[in-house]
mmCIF file of C-alpha atoms in Angstrom:
data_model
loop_
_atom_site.group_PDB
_atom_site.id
_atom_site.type_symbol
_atom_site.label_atom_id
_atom_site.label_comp_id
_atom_site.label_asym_id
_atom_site.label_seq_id
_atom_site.Cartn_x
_atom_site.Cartn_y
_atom_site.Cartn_z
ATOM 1 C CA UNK A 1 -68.942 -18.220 25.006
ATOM 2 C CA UNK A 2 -71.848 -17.047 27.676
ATOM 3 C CA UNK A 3 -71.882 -13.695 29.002
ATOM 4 C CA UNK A 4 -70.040 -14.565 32.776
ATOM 5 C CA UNK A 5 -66.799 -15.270 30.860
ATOM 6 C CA UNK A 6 -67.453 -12.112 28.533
ATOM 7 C CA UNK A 7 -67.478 -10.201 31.753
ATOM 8 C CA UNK A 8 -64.932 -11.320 32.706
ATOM 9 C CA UNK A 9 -62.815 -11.115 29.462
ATOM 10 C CA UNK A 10 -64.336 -7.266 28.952
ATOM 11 C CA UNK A 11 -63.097 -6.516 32.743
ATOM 12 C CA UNK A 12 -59.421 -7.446 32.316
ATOM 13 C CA UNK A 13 -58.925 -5.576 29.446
ATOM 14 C CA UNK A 14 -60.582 -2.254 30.843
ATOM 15 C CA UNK A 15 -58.531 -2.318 33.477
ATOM 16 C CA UNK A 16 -55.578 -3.283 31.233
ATOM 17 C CA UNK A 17 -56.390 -0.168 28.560
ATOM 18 C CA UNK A 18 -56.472 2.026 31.955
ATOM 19 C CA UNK A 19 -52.828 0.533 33.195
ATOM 20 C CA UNK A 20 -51.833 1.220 29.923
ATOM 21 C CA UNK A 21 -53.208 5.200 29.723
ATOM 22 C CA UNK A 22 -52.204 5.464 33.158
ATOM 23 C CA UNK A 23 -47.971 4.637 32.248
ATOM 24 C CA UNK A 24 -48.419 6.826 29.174
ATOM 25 C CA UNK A 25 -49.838 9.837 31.146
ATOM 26 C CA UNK A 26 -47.419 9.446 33.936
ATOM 27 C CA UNK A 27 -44.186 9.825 31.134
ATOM 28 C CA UNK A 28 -46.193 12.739 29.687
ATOM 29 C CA UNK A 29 -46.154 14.765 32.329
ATOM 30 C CA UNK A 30 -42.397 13.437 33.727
ATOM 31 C CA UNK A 31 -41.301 14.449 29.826
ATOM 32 C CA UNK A 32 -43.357 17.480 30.149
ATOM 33 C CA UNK A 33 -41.654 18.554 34.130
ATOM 34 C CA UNK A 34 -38.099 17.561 32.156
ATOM 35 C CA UNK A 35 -39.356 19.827 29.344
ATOM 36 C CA UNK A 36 -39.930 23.020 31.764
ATOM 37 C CA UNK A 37 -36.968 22.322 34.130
ATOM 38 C CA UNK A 38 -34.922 25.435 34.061
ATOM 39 C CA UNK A 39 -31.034 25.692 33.125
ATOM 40 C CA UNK A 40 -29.782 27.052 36.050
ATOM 41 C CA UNK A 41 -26.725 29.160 35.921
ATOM 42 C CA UNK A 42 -24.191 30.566 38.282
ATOM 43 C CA UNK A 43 -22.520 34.340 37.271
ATOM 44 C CA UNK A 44 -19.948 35.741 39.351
ATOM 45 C CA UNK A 45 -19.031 39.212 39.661
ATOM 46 C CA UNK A 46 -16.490 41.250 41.532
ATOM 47 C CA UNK A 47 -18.668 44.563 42.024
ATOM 48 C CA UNK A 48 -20.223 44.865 45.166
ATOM 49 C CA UNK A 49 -24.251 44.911 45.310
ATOM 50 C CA UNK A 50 -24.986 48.166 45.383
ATOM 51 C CA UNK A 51 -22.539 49.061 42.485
ATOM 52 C CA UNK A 52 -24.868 49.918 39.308
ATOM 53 C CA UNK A 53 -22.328 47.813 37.276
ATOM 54 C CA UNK A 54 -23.804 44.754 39.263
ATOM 55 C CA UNK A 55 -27.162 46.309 39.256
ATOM 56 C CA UNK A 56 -27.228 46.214 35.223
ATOM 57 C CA UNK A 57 -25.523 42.872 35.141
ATOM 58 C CA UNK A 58 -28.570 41.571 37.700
ATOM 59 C CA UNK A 59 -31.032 43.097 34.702
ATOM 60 C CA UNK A 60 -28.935 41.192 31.904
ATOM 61 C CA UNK A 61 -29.640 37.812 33.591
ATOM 62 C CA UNK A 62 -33.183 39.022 34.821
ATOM 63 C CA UNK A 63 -34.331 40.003 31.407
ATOM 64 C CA UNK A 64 -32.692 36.880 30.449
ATOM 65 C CA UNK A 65 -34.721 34.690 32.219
ATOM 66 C CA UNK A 66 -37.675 37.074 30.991
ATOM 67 C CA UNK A 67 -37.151 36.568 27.073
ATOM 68 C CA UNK A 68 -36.783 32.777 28.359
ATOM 69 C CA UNK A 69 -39.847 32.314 30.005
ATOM 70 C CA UNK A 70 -37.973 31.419 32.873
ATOM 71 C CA UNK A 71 -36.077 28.337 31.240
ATOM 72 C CA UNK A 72 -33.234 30.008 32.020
ATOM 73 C CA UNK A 73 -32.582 30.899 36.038
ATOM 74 C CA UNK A 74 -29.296 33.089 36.662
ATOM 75 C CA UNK A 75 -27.789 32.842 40.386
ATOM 76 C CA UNK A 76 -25.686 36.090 40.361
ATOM 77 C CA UNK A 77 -22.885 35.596 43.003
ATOM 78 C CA UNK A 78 -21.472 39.877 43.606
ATOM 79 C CA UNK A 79 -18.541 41.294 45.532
ATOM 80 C CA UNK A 80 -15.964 37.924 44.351
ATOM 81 C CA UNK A 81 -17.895 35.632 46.708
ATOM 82 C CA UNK A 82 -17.576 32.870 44.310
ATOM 83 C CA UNK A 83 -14.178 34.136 42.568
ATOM 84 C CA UNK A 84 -12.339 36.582 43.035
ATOM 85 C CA UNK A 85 -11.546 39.540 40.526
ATOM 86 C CA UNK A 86 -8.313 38.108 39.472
ATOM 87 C CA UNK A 87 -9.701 34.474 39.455
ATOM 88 C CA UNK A 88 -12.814 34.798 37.856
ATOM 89 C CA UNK A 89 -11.986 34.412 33.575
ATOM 90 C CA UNK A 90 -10.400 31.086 35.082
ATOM 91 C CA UNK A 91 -12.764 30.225 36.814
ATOM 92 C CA UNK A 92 -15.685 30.339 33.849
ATOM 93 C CA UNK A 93 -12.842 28.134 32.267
ATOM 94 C CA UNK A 94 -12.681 25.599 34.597
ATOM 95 C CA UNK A 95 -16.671 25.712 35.689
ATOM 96 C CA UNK A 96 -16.290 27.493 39.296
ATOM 97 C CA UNK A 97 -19.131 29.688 37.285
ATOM 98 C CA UNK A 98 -20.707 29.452 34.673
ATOM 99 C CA UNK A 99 -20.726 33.177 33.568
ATOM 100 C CA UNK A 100 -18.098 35.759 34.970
ATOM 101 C CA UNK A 101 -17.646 39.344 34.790
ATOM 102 C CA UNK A 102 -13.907 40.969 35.580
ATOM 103 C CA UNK A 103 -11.505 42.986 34.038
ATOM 104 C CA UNK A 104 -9.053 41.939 31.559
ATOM 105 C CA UNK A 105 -6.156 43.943 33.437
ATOM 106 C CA UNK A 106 -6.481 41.926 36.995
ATOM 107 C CA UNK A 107 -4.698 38.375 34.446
ATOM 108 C CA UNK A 108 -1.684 40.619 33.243
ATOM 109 C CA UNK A 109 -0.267 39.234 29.966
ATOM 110 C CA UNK A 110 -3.288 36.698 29.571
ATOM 111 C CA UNK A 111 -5.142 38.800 27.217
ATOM 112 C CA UNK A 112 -1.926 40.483 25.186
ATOM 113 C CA UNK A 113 -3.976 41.731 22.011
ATOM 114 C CA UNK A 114 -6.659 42.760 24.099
ATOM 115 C CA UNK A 115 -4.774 44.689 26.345
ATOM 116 C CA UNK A 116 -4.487 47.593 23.610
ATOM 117 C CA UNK A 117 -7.830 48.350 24.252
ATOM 118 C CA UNK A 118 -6.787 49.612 27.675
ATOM 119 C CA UNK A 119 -3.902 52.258 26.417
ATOM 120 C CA UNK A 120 -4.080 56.043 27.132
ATOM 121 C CA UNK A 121 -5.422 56.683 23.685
ATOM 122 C CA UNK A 122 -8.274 59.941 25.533
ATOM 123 C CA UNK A 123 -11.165 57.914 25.671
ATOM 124 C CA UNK A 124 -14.468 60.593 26.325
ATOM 125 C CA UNK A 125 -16.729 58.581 28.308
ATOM 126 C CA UNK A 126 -17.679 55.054 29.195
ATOM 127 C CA UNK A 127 -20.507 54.832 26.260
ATOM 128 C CA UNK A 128 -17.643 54.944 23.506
ATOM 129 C CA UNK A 129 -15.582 52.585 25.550
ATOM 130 C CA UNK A 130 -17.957 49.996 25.868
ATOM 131 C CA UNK A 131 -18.844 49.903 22.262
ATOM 132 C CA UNK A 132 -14.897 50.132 21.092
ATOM 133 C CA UNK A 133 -14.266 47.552 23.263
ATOM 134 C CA UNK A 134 -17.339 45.197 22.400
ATOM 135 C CA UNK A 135 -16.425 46.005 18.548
ATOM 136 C CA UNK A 136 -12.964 45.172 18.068
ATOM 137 C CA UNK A 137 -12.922 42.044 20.122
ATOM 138 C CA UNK A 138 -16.392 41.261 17.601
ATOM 139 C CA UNK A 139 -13.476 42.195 14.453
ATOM 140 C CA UNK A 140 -10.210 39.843 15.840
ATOM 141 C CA UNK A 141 -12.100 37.312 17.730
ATOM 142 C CA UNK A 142 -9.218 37.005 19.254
ATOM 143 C CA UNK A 143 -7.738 33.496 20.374
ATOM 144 C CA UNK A 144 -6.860 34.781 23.666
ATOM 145 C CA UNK A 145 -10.744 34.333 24.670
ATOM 146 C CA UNK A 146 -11.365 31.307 22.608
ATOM 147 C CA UNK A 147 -11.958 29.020 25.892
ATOM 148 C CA UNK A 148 -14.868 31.130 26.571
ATOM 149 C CA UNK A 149 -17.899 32.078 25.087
ATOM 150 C CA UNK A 150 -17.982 36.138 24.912
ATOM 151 C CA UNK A 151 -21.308 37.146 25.132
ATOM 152 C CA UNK A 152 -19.979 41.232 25.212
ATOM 153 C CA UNK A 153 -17.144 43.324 26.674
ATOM 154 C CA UNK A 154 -17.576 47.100 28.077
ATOM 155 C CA UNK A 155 -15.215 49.236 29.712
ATOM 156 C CA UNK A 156 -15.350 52.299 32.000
ATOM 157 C CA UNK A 157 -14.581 55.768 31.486
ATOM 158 C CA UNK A 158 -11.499 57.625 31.010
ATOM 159 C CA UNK A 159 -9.470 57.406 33.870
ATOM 160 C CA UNK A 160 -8.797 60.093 36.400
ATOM 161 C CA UNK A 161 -5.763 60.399 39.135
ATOM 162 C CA UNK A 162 -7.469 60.877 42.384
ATOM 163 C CA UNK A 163 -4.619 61.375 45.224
ATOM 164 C CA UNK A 164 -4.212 62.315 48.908
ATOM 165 C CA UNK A 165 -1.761 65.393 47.831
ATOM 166 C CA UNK A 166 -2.315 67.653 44.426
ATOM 167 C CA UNK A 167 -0.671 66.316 41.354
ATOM 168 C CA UNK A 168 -0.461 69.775 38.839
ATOM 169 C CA UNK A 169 2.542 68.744 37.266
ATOM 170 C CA UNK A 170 4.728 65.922 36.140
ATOM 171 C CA UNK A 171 7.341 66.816 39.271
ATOM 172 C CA UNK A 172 4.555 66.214 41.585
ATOM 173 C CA UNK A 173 4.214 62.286 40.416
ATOM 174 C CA UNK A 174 7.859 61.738 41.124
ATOM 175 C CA UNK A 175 7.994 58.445 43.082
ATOM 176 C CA UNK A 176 4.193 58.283 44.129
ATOM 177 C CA UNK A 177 2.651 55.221 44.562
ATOM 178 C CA UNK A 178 0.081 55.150 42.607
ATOM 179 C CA UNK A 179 -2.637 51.971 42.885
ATOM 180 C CA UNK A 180 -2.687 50.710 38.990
ATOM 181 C CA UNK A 181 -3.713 47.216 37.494
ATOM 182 C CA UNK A 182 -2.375 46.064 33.901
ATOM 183 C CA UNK A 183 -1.664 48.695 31.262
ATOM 184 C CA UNK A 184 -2.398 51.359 33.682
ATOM 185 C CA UNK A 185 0.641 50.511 35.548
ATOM 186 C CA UNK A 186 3.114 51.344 32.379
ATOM 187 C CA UNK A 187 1.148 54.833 32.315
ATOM 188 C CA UNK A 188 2.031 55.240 35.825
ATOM 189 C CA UNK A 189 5.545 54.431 35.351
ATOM 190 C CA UNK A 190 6.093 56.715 32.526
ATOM 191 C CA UNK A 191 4.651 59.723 34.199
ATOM 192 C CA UNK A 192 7.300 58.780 37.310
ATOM 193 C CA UNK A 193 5.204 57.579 39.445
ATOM 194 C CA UNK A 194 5.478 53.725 41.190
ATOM 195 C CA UNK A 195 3.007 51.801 40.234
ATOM 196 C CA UNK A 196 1.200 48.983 42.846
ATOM 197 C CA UNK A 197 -0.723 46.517 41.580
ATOM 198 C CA UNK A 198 -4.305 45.641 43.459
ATOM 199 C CA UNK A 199 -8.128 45.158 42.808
ATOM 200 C CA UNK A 200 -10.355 47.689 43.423
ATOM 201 C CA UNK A 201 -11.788 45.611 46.483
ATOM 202 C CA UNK A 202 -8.411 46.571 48.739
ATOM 203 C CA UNK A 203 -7.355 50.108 46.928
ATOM 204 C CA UNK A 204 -9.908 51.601 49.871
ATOM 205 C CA UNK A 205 -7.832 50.427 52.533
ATOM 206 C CA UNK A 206 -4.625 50.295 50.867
ATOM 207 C CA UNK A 207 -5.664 54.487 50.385
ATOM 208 C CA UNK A 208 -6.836 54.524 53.913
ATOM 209 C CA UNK A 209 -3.910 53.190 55.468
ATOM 210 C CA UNK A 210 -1.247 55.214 53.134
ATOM 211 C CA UNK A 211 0.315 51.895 51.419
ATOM 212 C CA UNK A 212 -0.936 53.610 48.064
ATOM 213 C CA UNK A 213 -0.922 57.938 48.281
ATOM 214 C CA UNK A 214 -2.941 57.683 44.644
ATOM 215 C CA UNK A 215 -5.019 55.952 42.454
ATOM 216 C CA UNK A 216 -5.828 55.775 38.859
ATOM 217 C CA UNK A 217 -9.561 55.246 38.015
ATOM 218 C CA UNK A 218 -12.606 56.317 36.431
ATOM 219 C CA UNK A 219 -14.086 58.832 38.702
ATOM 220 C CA UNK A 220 -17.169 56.662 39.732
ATOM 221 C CA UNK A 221 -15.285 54.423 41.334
ATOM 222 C CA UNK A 222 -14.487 57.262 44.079
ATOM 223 C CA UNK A 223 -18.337 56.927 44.897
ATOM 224 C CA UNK A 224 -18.844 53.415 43.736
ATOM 225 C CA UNK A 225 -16.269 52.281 45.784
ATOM 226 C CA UNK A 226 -16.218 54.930 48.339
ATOM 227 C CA UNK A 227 -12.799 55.996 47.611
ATOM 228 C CA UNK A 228 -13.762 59.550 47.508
ATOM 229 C CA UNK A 229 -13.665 59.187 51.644
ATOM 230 C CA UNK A 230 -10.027 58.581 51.647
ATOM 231 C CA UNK A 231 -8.570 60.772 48.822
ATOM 232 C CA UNK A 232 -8.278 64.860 48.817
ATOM 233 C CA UNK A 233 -7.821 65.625 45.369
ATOM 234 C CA UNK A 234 -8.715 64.660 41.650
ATOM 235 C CA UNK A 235 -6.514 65.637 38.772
ATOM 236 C CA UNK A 236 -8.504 65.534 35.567
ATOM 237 C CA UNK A 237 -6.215 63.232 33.316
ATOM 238 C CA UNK A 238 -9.081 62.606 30.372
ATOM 239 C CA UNK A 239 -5.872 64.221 28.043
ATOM 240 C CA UNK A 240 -4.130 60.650 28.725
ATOM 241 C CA UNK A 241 -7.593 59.259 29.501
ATOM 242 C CA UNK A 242 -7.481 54.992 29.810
ATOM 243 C CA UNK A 243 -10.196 52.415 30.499
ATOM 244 C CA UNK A 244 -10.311 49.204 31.742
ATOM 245 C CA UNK A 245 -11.995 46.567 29.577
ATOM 246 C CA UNK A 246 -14.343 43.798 31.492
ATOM 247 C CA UNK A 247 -15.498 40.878 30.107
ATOM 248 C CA UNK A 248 -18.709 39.003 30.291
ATOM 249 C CA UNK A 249 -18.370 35.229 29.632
ATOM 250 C CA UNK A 250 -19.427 32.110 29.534
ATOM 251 C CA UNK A 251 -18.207 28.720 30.125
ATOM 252 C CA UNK A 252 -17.774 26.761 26.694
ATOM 253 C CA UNK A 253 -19.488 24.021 27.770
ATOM 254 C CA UNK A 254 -21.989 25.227 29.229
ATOM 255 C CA UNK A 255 -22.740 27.289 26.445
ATOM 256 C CA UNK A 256 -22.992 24.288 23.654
ATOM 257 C CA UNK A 257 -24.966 22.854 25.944
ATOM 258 C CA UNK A 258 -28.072 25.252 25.515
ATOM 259 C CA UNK A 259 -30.559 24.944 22.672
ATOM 260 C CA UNK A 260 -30.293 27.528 19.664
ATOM 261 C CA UNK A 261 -33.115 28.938 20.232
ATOM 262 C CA UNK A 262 -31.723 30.130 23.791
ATOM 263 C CA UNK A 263 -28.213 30.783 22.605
ATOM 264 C CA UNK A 264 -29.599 33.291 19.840
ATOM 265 C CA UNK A 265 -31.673 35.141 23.084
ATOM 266 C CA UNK A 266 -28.276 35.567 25.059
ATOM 267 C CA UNK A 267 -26.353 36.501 22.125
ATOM 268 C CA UNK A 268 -29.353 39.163 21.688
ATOM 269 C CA UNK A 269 -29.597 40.610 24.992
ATOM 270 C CA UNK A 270 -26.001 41.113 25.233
ATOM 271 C CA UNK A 271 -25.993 42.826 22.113
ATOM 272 C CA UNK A 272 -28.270 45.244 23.547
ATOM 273 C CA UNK A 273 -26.235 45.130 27.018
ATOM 274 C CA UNK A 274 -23.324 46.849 25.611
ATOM 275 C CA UNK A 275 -25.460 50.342 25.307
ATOM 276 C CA UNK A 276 -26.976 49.945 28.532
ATOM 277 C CA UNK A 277 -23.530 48.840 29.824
ATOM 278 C CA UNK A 278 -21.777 52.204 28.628
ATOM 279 C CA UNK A 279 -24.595 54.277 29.677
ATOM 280 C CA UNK A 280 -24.202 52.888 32.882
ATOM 281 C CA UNK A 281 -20.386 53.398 33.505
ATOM 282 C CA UNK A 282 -21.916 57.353 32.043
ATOM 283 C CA UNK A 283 -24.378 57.319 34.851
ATOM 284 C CA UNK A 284 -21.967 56.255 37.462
ATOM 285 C CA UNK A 285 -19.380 59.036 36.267
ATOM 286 C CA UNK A 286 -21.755 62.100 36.695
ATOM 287 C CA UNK A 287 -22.488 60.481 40.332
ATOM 288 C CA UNK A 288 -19.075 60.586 41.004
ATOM 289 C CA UNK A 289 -18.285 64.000 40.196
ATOM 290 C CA UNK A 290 -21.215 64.648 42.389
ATOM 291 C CA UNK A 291 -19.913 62.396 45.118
ATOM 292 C CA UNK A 292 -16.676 64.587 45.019
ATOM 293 C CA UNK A 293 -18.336 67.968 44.994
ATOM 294 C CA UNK A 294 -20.511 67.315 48.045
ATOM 295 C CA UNK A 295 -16.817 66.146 49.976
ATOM 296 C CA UNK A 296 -16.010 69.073 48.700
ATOM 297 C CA UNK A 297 -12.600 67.414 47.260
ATOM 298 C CA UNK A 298 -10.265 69.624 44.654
ATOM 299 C CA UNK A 299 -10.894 69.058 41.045
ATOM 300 C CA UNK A 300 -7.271 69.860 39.241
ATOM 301 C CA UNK A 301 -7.143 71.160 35.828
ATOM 302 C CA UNK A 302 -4.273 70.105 33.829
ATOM 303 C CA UNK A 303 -2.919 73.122 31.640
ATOM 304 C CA UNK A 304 -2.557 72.971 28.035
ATOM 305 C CA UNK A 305 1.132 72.828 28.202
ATOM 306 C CA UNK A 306 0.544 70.298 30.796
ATOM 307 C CA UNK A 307 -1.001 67.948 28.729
ATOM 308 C CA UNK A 308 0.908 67.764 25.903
ATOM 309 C CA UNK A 309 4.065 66.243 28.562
ATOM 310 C CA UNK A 310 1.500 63.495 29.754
ATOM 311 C CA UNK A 311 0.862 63.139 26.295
ATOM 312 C CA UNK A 312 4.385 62.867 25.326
ATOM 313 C CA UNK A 313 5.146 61.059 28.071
ATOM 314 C CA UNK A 314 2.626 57.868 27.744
ATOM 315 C CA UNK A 315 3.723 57.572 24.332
ATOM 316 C CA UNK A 316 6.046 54.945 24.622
ATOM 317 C CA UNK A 317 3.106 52.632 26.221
ATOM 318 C CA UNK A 318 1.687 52.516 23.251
ATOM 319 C CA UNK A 319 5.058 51.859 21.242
ATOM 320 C CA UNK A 320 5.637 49.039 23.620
ATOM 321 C CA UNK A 321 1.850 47.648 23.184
ATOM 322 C CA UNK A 322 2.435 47.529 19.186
ATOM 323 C CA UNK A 323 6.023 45.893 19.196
ATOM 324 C CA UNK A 324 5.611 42.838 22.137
ATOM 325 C CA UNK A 325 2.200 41.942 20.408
ATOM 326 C CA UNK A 326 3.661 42.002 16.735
ATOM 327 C CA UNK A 327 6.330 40.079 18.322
ATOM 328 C CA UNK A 328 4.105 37.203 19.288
ATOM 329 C CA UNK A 329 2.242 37.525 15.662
ATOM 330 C CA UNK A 330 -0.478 39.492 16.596
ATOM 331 C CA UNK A 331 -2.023 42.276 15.265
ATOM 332 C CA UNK A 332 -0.658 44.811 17.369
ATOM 333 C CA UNK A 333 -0.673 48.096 14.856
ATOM 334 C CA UNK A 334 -3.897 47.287 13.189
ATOM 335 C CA UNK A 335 -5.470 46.963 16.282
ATOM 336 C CA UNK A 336 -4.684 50.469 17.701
ATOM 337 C CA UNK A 337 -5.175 51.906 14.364
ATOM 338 C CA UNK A 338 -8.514 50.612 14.500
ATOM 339 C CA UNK A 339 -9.209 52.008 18.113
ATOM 340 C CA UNK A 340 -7.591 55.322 17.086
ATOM 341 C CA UNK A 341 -10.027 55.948 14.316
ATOM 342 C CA UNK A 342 -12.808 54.720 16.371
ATOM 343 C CA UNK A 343 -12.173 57.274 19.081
ATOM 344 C CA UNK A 344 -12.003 60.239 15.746
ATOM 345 C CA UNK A 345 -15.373 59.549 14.164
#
């Protein structure tokens, strides 16, 4: 063979070799773009912005995407602009988001073991709450939130009666309407007061325009929610003192979806969310009582003998809490024996 068709023969298969590297290269780096391609999620909340409950939900999914290396991009979509408080555990179902935060009170009689947690049981602050809350639905796994993946649960503070009138005395309830959501309502209809069912998105305007005279809530919501503006007085109620438990899920399928190695970071993070989560509710309470003092609103003291008829009074809630969930073969009286000695230690 001479050397022309050698050439030749030596040309094609250069540029044959570079074709060749060239293809490989090119899926390298379209495996490598797939490979850093971040899992984008969508998380609704109902707070509103400025709330420091959607402040520390914001850090969750920043720190998140931190521990990631920014696989993982959360969209956080505050004040129910993507689903509504009352909406939003369905909606994680059914992929509207992919994450949701809202309280397990706003689906009345969706959550029927879980609603114990809620009960007038004297709850201290929003600290032992949150980690009640996170721990016993960690214990029952209940089946209630089984089309979900729970990544953690907190819950406010104990609830305080904040009203346009003074409320010293059982008499003074007598047919108030009082804004309550879930078990709250029962409380409020055992101390003789009428209970109305709403969100805390309208209770400012249903205060402000006198469909409600009262509300029951943990006292940050007066400044978190500017409530404080349209009420006069706060009776201190920690003797009967409920939260509200709020979950924080995800949507199943989404969540199978994501490689272990990111699962086990989310399932990490959270765990450390439920302390930042309770101290955060804390925070928000000692703002709130600040809030009040510089509107210079009337802080009501219960008296001893007081107390024990609120005390007496909600009792029944908790008899009815124990008996429909045994009813529907639940664990109704270990559950609130569990709280119970929870709240002692």
């Amino acid at each position: 063979m001479n050397k022309s068709v050698w050439s030749v023969l030596i040309g094609i298969m250069f540029f044959v070799g570079m074709a060749v590297l060239g293809i490989t290269g090119c899926k390298k780096q379209e495996s490598g773009e797939e490979k850093t391609k971040a899992i984008e999620l969508s998380y609704s909340i109902f707070f509103p912005p400025s709330h420091i409950q959607c402040k520390t939900a914001e850090a969750w999914a920043k720190e998140i995407e931190k521990r990631t290396s920014g696989r993982v991009k959360i969209t956080v979509y505050p004040a129910g602009t993507l689903t509504k408080a009352p909406q939003c555990y369905e909606g994680v179902v059914n992929g509207i988001s992919d994450i949701g935060m809202s309280c397990l009170a706003y689906t009345r009689g969706r959550f029927p073991l879980l609603e114990g947690l809620d009960l007038p049981l004297g709850y201290s602050s929003g600290t032992t709450a949150t980690r009640i809350a996170t721990e016993m639905v960690q214990k029952y796994q209940p089946k209630e939130m089984s089309d979900t993946h729970v990544l953690y649960i907190h819950a406010h503070g104990p609830g305080i009666l904040a009203s346009k009138k003074p409320i010293r005395t059982l008499e003074d309830l007598k047919g108030l309407k009082v804004r309550a959501t879930g078990l709250s309502a029962k409380i409020v209809k055992n101390l003789g007061a009428t209970p109305v069912a709403m969100s805390q998105p309208e209770t400012y305007e249903a205060l402000q325009k006198g469909v409600v005279e009262a509300t029951f809530c943990p006292i940050e919501t007066l400044k978190g929610w500017k409530q404080g503006e349209v009420i006069n007085y706060v009776t201190d109620t920690s003797v009967v003192g409920y939260t509200t438990a709020m979950f924080v899920v995800m949507n199943n399928d989404v969540w199978n979806r994501l490689p272990a190695d990111i699962q086990k970071i989310f399932n990490t993070v959270s765990q450390e969310w439920v302390a930042k989560q309770g101290a955060a509710w804390d925070k928000a309470d000692d703002e709130g009582r600040k809030f009040i003092k510089e509107l210079k609103r009337e802080v009501i003291t219960l008296s001893e003998a007081e107390q024990k008829r609120w005390k007496e009074q909600v009792k029944p809630v908790l008899d009815e809490y124990v008996g429909n969930a045994n009813k529907k073969g639940l664990k109704g009286t270990s559950f609130l024996t569990d709280i119970q000695a929870l709240l002692e230690k």
